[in-house]
């Protein structure tokens, strides 16, 4: 056993309560571990007795998330300390798949996530943003951007992507929040998942009968050709609907909150609108868009990571948030720098599980920010920054309300 291995083994596990943090404050435990113990043992709120490893350095995070010796499929047979007491994703989902099966599943939907598809959806997103903000102006000042823009626009885009008709969209709106929360518990999450599952099943049946050029049509075609099963098709659609609507809503709102509380950054974007795509990328790197960590992986054999030996069968979490603040990779990592170039962030993940919707997410954020900057030269928070209430016990961080005036 090497010195680093024995030192790590001797250190006690950290209990990570993952308490709600103020606004966009970065988790102090992640900062501490990144500096002092980049491969650490942790206990999360659920199943705390089943400890796991947590890696925080950029290089180690990229290794763990791309090395085939770390498996997501092996999670299905394991109880690992975690953020919630229930399984957020379906067992048939991409989240629990390893290559080559994972590669096969992704192929079933990649046609819907090309640059051409994003280009097709952009004018729809712009028209939706304009329509939503027209309604906001009609309702008067002050107004809640969460209910007027950040909530409905990402849901509209993901519905446009899937091919969900307008008349069905209202009933879908609240389900993602119930599933991606550590608060309501297994019963609420299970009921919401059952409702979405039923709806998507019916939508795919319609597309098999009447093919269309949307994601439901792409999935129905894959089903018809026997490349995926019905459960797989439904779980893929559910994952895209849930994460697409929920994550973009919160992260785009986080971006606007940051700009509203940093007038220097807002002024820069107004003066240099061409900087927006690069600025969005930097905001994606800097903003701590989730609480805690996502799903872990299981080591299928002994592997050394960052000088620490991880034994076969042990669980490993990788923090993309911490990796994005690694000072070995990003100069002044805790600063927002719209001129930053060079190494790319890992906010969309890395390796086989890199987010398919990355281009779509960037596009939506650009549409929302550019439209707000263009339409409202005097956009500001209606109260003090500390008056903005953020969600509690959510897996994804974001404002509960974002009250603005203009």
Coordinates of C-alpha atoms in Angstrom, one line a residue:
X1 CA 0.0 0.0 0.0
X2 CA 1.4 3.4 -0.9
X3 CA 1.6 6.3 1.5
X4 CA -1.3 8.2 -0.2
X5 CA -3.4 5.0 -0.1
X6 CA -2.8 4.4 3.6
X7 CA -3.4 8.1 4.4
X8 CA -6.7 8.1 2.6
X9 CA -7.8 4.8 4.1
X10 CA -7.0 6.2 7.6
X11 CA -9.1 9.4 7.2
X12 CA -12.6 9.3 8.5
X13 CA -15.5 9.7 6.1
X14 CA -17.0 13.2 5.9
X15 CA -20.7 13.5 6.7
X16 CA -22.1 15.7 3.9
X17 CA -25.5 17.0 5.0
X18 CA -26.0 18.9 1.7
X19 CA -27.9 21.7 3.5
X20 CA -29.5 24.5 1.5
X21 CA -27.0 27.1 0.7
X22 CA -27.7 30.9 0.3
X23 CA -28.4 31.9 -3.3
X24 CA -25.4 30.9 -5.5
X25 CA -22.9 30.3 -2.7
X26 CA -20.5 27.5 -3.6
X27 CA -20.5 24.5 -1.2
X28 CA -17.7 25.1 1.3
X29 CA -17.1 21.3 1.7
X30 CA -16.3 21.0 -2.0
X31 CA -13.8 23.9 -1.8
X32 CA -12.2 22.3 1.2
X33 CA -12.0 18.8 -0.3
X34 CA -10.7 20.2 -3.6
X35 CA -7.8 21.8 -1.8
X36 CA -7.1 19.3 1.0
X37 CA -8.6 15.9 0.2
X38 CA -9.4 15.5 -3.5
X39 CA -10.3 11.8 -3.2
X40 CA -12.4 11.6 0.0
X41 CA -14.8 9.2 1.8
X42 CA -18.3 10.7 2.3
X43 CA -21.7 9.9 3.8
X44 CA -24.7 11.5 2.3
X45 CA -28.2 12.0 4.0
X46 CA -29.6 8.6 2.9
X47 CA -28.1 5.2 3.5
X48 CA -25.2 7.0 5.4
X49 CA -23.8 3.6 6.5
X50 CA -22.9 2.7 2.9
X51 CA -20.1 5.2 2.4
X52 CA -18.7 6.2 -1.0
X53 CA -15.7 8.0 -2.5
X54 CA -15.9 11.5 -3.8
X55 CA -13.5 12.9 -6.4
X56 CA -13.3 16.7 -7.0
X57 CA -10.3 17.5 -9.1
X58 CA -10.9 18.1 -12.8
X59 CA -8.5 15.4 -14.0
X60 CA -9.8 12.8 -11.6
X61 CA -13.5 13.7 -12.4
X62 CA -12.8 13.2 -16.1
X63 CA -11.1 9.9 -15.5
X64 CA -13.8 8.4 -13.3
X65 CA -16.6 9.5 -15.7
X66 CA -15.0 8.1 -18.8
X67 CA -13.1 5.0 -17.6
X68 CA -15.0 1.8 -18.4
X69 CA -13.8 0.3 -15.1
X70 CA -16.4 2.5 -13.3
X71 CA -19.9 1.2 -14.0
X72 CA -23.4 2.8 -13.7
X73 CA -25.2 -0.5 -14.4
X74 CA -23.6 -2.0 -11.3
X75 CA -25.5 0.6 -9.3
X76 CA -28.8 -1.3 -9.8
X77 CA -27.7 -4.0 -7.4
X78 CA -26.2 -1.7 -4.8
X79 CA -27.4 0.5 -2.0
X80 CA -25.0 3.5 -1.9
X81 CA -25.2 6.5 0.4
X82 CA -27.2 9.1 -1.6
X83 CA -29.0 12.4 -1.9
X84 CA -32.5 11.0 -1.9
X85 CA -34.4 7.9 -0.5
X86 CA -35.8 7.1 -3.9
X87 CA -34.5 6.3 -7.4
X88 CA -35.0 9.4 -9.6
X89 CA -34.4 7.8 -12.9
X90 CA -36.0 4.7 -14.4
X91 CA -33.9 1.5 -14.2
X92 CA -34.2 1.3 -18.0
X93 CA -32.8 4.8 -18.4
X94 CA -29.6 6.0 -19.9
X95 CA -28.4 7.0 -16.4
X96 CA -27.9 3.4 -15.4
X97 CA -26.5 2.2 -18.7
X98 CA -22.9 1.4 -19.7
X99 CA -21.5 1.1 -23.2
X100 CA -22.1 -0.7 -25.5
X101 CA -25.8 -0.8 -24.4
X102 CA -25.6 2.9 -23.5
X103 CA -24.3 3.8 -27.0
X104 CA -27.2 1.9 -28.6
X105 CA -29.7 3.8 -26.5
X106 CA -28.2 7.2 -27.3
X107 CA -28.2 6.4 -31.0
X108 CA -32.0 6.0 -30.8
X109 CA -32.3 9.7 -30.0
X110 CA -29.2 11.5 -31.3
X111 CA -30.9 12.4 -34.6
X112 CA -33.1 14.8 -32.5
X113 CA -30.1 16.6 -31.0
X114 CA -28.1 17.7 -34.0
X115 CA -27.1 21.3 -34.7
X116 CA -29.8 21.3 -37.4
X117 CA -32.4 20.4 -34.8
X118 CA -31.3 23.2 -32.5
X119 CA -31.4 25.6 -35.4
X120 CA -35.0 24.5 -36.2
X121 CA -36.0 25.0 -32.6
X122 CA -34.4 28.4 -32.1
X123 CA -37.0 30.5 -33.9
X124 CA -39.7 28.6 -32.0
X125 CA -37.9 29.4 -28.7
X126 CA -37.6 33.1 -29.7
X127 CA -41.3 33.4 -30.6
X128 CA -42.2 31.7 -27.3
X129 CA -40.0 34.1 -25.3
X130 CA -41.5 37.1 -27.0
X131 CA -45.0 35.9 -26.4
X132 CA -44.3 35.1 -22.7
X133 CA -42.7 38.5 -22.1
X134 CA -45.6 40.3 -23.9
X135 CA -48.0 38.6 -21.4
X136 CA -45.7 39.5 -18.5
X137 CA -45.9 43.2 -19.5
X138 CA -49.6 43.0 -19.8
X139 CA -49.8 41.7 -16.2
X140 CA -47.8 44.7 -15.0
X141 CA -44.8 45.3 -12.7
X142 CA -43.3 43.8 -10.6
X143 CA -43.4 40.4 -12.1
X144 CA -42.0 36.9 -11.4
X145 CA -39.6 35.8 -14.1
X146 CA -39.8 32.2 -12.9
X147 CA -43.5 31.9 -13.7
X148 CA -43.5 34.2 -16.8
X149 CA -40.3 33.1 -18.5
X150 CA -37.9 30.5 -16.9
X151 CA -40.6 28.0 -16.1
X152 CA -42.7 28.0 -19.3
X153 CA -40.0 28.5 -21.9
X154 CA -37.8 25.4 -21.3
X155 CA -41.0 23.4 -21.0
X156 CA -42.2 24.8 -24.3
X157 CA -38.9 24.0 -26.0
X158 CA -38.7 20.4 -24.7
X159 CA -42.4 20.0 -25.8
X160 CA -41.5 21.3 -29.2
X161 CA -38.6 18.9 -29.3
X162 CA -40.8 15.9 -28.3
X163 CA -43.8 17.0 -30.4
X164 CA -46.2 17.4 -27.5
X165 CA -49.3 19.4 -28.6
X166 CA -50.1 22.7 -26.9
X167 CA -53.3 21.4 -25.3
X168 CA -51.4 18.7 -23.3
X169 CA -48.6 20.9 -22.0
X170 CA -50.3 22.4 -18.9
X171 CA -50.8 19.0 -17.2
X172 CA -47.1 18.2 -17.7
X173 CA -45.7 21.4 -16.1
X174 CA -45.5 20.4 -12.4
X175 CA -44.3 16.8 -12.8
X176 CA -40.5 17.4 -13.2
X177 CA -40.4 19.3 -9.9
X178 CA -41.9 16.5 -8.0
X179 CA -39.5 14.0 -9.4
X180 CA -36.3 16.0 -9.1
X181 CA -36.7 17.0 -5.4
X182 CA -35.4 15.4 -2.2
X183 CA -38.4 16.9 -0.4
X184 CA -41.8 15.3 -1.3
X185 CA -40.3 11.7 -1.0
X186 CA -40.9 8.5 -2.9
X187 CA -44.7 8.6 -3.1
X188 CA -45.0 12.0 -4.9
X189 CA -42.1 11.2 -7.2
X190 CA -43.5 7.7 -8.0
X191 CA -47.0 9.1 -8.8
X192 CA -45.6 11.8 -11.1
X193 CA -43.4 9.3 -12.9
X194 CA -46.4 7.0 -13.4
X195 CA -48.4 9.9 -15.0
X196 CA -45.5 10.9 -17.3
X197 CA -44.9 7.3 -18.2
X198 CA -48.6 6.9 -19.2
X199 CA -48.6 10.1 -21.2
X200 CA -45.4 9.3 -23.1
X201 CA -46.6 5.7 -23.9
X202 CA -49.8 7.2 -25.5
X203 CA -47.7 9.8 -27.4
X204 CA -45.4 7.2 -28.9
X205 CA -48.5 5.1 -30.0
X206 CA -49.8 8.1 -31.8
X207 CA -46.4 8.7 -33.6
X208 CA -46.3 5.0 -34.7
X209 CA -49.6 5.6 -36.4
X210 CA -48.8 9.1 -37.6
X211 CA -45.0 9.6 -38.0
X212 CA -43.6 13.2 -37.6
X213 CA -40.2 14.9 -37.6
X214 CA -39.8 15.3 -33.8
X215 CA -38.2 13.3 -31.0
X216 CA -41.4 11.3 -30.4
X217 CA -41.2 10.4 -34.1
X218 CA -37.6 9.4 -33.9
X219 CA -38.3 7.2 -30.8
X220 CA -41.3 5.6 -32.5
X221 CA -39.2 4.8 -35.6
X222 CA -36.5 3.2 -33.4
X223 CA -39.3 1.2 -31.7
X224 CA -40.8 0.1 -35.0
X225 CA -37.4 -1.1 -36.2
X226 CA -36.8 -3.1 -33.0
X227 CA -33.8 -1.1 -31.9
X228 CA -35.2 -0.2 -28.5
X229 CA -38.0 -1.5 -26.3
X230 CA -41.1 0.4 -25.3
X231 CA -39.7 0.8 -21.7
X232 CA -36.5 2.2 -23.1
X233 CA -38.3 4.6 -25.5
X234 CA -40.5 5.9 -22.7
X235 CA -37.6 6.3 -20.2
X236 CA -35.5 8.2 -22.8
X237 CA -38.4 10.6 -23.5
X238 CA -39.1 11.0 -19.8
X239 CA -35.4 11.7 -19.0
X240 CA -35.3 14.4 -21.7
X241 CA -38.6 15.9 -20.7
X242 CA -37.8 16.0 -16.9
X243 CA -34.2 17.1 -17.1
X244 CA -34.7 19.5 -20.1
X245 CA -37.5 21.4 -18.5
X246 CA -36.3 21.4 -14.9
X247 CA -32.5 22.0 -15.3
X248 CA -32.7 24.7 -17.9
X249 CA -35.4 26.5 -16.0
X250 CA -33.3 26.8 -12.9
X251 CA -30.0 27.4 -14.5
X252 CA -31.2 30.1 -16.8
X253 CA -32.8 31.8 -13.8
X254 CA -29.5 31.5 -11.9
X255 CA -27.8 33.3 -14.8
X256 CA -30.3 36.1 -14.7
X257 CA -30.1 36.4 -10.9
X258 CA -26.3 36.6 -11.1
X259 CA -26.5 39.4 -13.8
X260 CA -29.0 41.3 -11.8
X261 CA -26.8 41.2 -8.8
X262 CA -23.6 42.0 -10.7
X263 CA -24.3 45.2 -12.7
X264 CA -20.8 45.2 -14.1
X265 CA -21.4 41.9 -15.8
X266 CA -24.8 43.0 -17.1
X267 CA -23.3 46.3 -18.4
X268 CA -20.6 44.3 -20.3
X269 CA -23.2 42.2 -22.1
X270 CA -25.3 45.2 -23.0
X271 CA -22.2 46.9 -24.4
X272 CA -20.9 43.7 -26.2
X273 CA -23.9 41.6 -27.2
X274 CA -21.6 39.5 -29.4
X275 CA -20.0 38.2 -26.2
X276 CA -23.2 36.4 -25.2
X277 CA -22.3 32.8 -26.3
X278 CA -18.9 32.9 -24.5
X279 CA -20.6 34.5 -21.5
X280 CA -23.2 31.8 -21.3
X281 CA -20.5 29.2 -21.3
X282 CA -18.6 30.9 -18.4
X283 CA -21.9 31.2 -16.5
X284 CA -22.4 27.5 -17.1
X285 CA -19.0 26.8 -15.6
X286 CA -19.3 29.1 -12.6
X287 CA -22.9 28.6 -11.4
X288 CA -23.3 25.8 -8.9
X289 CA -26.3 24.4 -10.7
X290 CA -27.1 21.5 -8.4
X291 CA -26.9 20.5 -4.7
X292 CA -24.5 17.8 -3.8
X293 CA -23.7 15.3 -6.5
X294 CA -25.4 13.2 -9.2
X295 CA -25.3 9.5 -9.5
X296 CA -22.2 7.5 -8.5
X297 CA -20.4 4.7 -10.3
X298 CA -19.2 1.3 -9.0
X299 CA -15.5 0.3 -9.5
X300 CA -15.5 -3.1 -11.3
X301 CA -11.9 -3.7 -10.4
X302 CA -9.2 -2.1 -8.2
X303 CA -8.4 1.3 -9.7
X304 CA -6.0 4.1 -8.6
X305 CA -7.5 7.6 -8.8
X306 CA -5.4 10.6 -7.8
X307 CA -3.0 8.4 -5.9
X308 CA -5.7 6.6 -3.9
X309 CA -6.6 3.0 -4.4
X310 CA -10.3 2.4 -5.0
X311 CA -11.3 -1.2 -4.5
X312 CA -13.5 -3.3 -6.7
X313 CA -17.1 -2.9 -5.6
X314 CA -16.7 0.5 -4.0
X315 CA -18.9 3.5 -5.1
X316 CA -17.4 6.7 -6.4
X317 CA -19.1 10.1 -6.9
X318 CA -17.6 12.7 -9.2
X319 CA -18.3 16.4 -8.6
X320 CA -18.5 18.4 -11.9
X321 CA -19.1 21.5 -9.8
X322 CA -15.8 21.1 -8.0
X323 CA -14.0 20.2 -11.2
X324 CA -15.2 23.5 -12.7
X325 CA -13.5 25.3 -9.8
X326 CA -10.2 23.4 -10.0
X327 CA -7.4 26.1 -9.7
X328 CA -5.0 23.7 -11.5
X329 CA -7.2 24.1 -14.6
X330 CA -9.0 27.4 -14.3
X331 CA -7.2 30.6 -13.3
X332 CA -9.0 32.4 -10.5
X333 CA -11.8 29.7 -10.7
X334 CA -14.1 31.5 -8.3
X335 CA -14.3 34.6 -10.5
X336 CA -16.7 35.1 -13.4
X337 CA -14.6 36.0 -16.4
X338 CA -16.3 36.5 -19.7
X339 CA -12.9 36.6 -21.4
X340 CA -12.0 33.1 -20.2
X341 CA -10.8 30.8 -23.0
X342 CA -9.0 27.5 -23.1
X343 CA -10.0 24.3 -21.2
X344 CA -13.7 23.5 -21.4
X345 CA -15.9 23.1 -18.3
X346 CA -17.7 19.9 -17.4
X347 CA -21.1 21.3 -16.5
X348 CA -22.7 19.0 -19.1
X349 CA -20.8 16.0 -17.8
X350 CA -18.0 14.0 -19.5
X351 CA -17.6 10.7 -21.2
X352 CA -20.5 8.5 -22.3
X353 CA -23.0 10.3 -20.1
X354 CA -22.2 13.8 -21.5
X355 CA -25.5 15.6 -21.8
X356 CA -27.1 15.2 -25.3
X357 CA -29.0 18.5 -24.8
X358 CA -25.9 20.7 -24.4
X359 CA -26.4 22.6 -27.6
X360 CA -30.1 23.0 -26.9
X361 CA -29.5 24.3 -23.4
X362 CA -27.0 26.9 -24.6
X363 CA -29.5 28.0 -27.2
X364 CA -32.3 28.5 -24.7
X365 CA -30.1 30.4 -22.3
X366 CA -28.9 32.7 -25.1
X367 CA -32.5 33.3 -26.3
X368 CA -33.7 34.2 -22.7
X369 CA -30.7 36.4 -21.8
X370 CA -30.5 38.3 -25.2
X371 CA -34.3 38.9 -25.2
X372 CA -34.3 40.3 -21.6
X373 CA -31.2 42.5 -22.3
X374 CA -32.8 43.8 -25.5
X375 CA -36.3 44.5 -24.2
X376 CA -35.5 45.8 -20.8
X377 CA -32.7 48.3 -20.5
X378 CA -33.6 49.0 -16.9
X379 CA -34.3 45.4 -15.8
X380 CA -33.6 45.0 -12.0
X381 CA -34.7 43.0 -9.0
X382 CA -37.8 44.4 -7.3
X383 CA -36.2 44.0 -3.9
X384 CA -32.8 43.4 -2.3
X385 CA -30.8 40.4 -3.6
X386 CA -31.2 38.6 -0.3
X387 CA -35.0 38.9 -0.6
X388 CA -34.9 36.4 -3.5
X389 CA -36.1 33.1 -2.1
X390 CA -34.3 30.0 -3.5
X391 CA -35.8 26.5 -3.7
X392 CA -35.3 24.3 -0.7
X393 CA -34.4 20.6 -0.8
X394 CA -34.1 20.5 -4.6
X395 CA -31.5 18.4 -6.4
X396 CA -31.1 21.3 -8.9
X397 CA -30.6 24.8 -7.4
X398 CA -32.5 27.9 -8.5
X399 CA -34.7 30.7 -7.4
X400 CA -38.2 29.8 -6.2
X401 CA -39.3 33.3 -7.4
X402 CA -37.4 35.9 -9.3
X403 CA -39.3 39.2 -8.8
X404 CA -38.2 41.9 -11.2
X405 CA -39.2 45.3 -12.4
X406 CA -38.2 47.4 -15.4

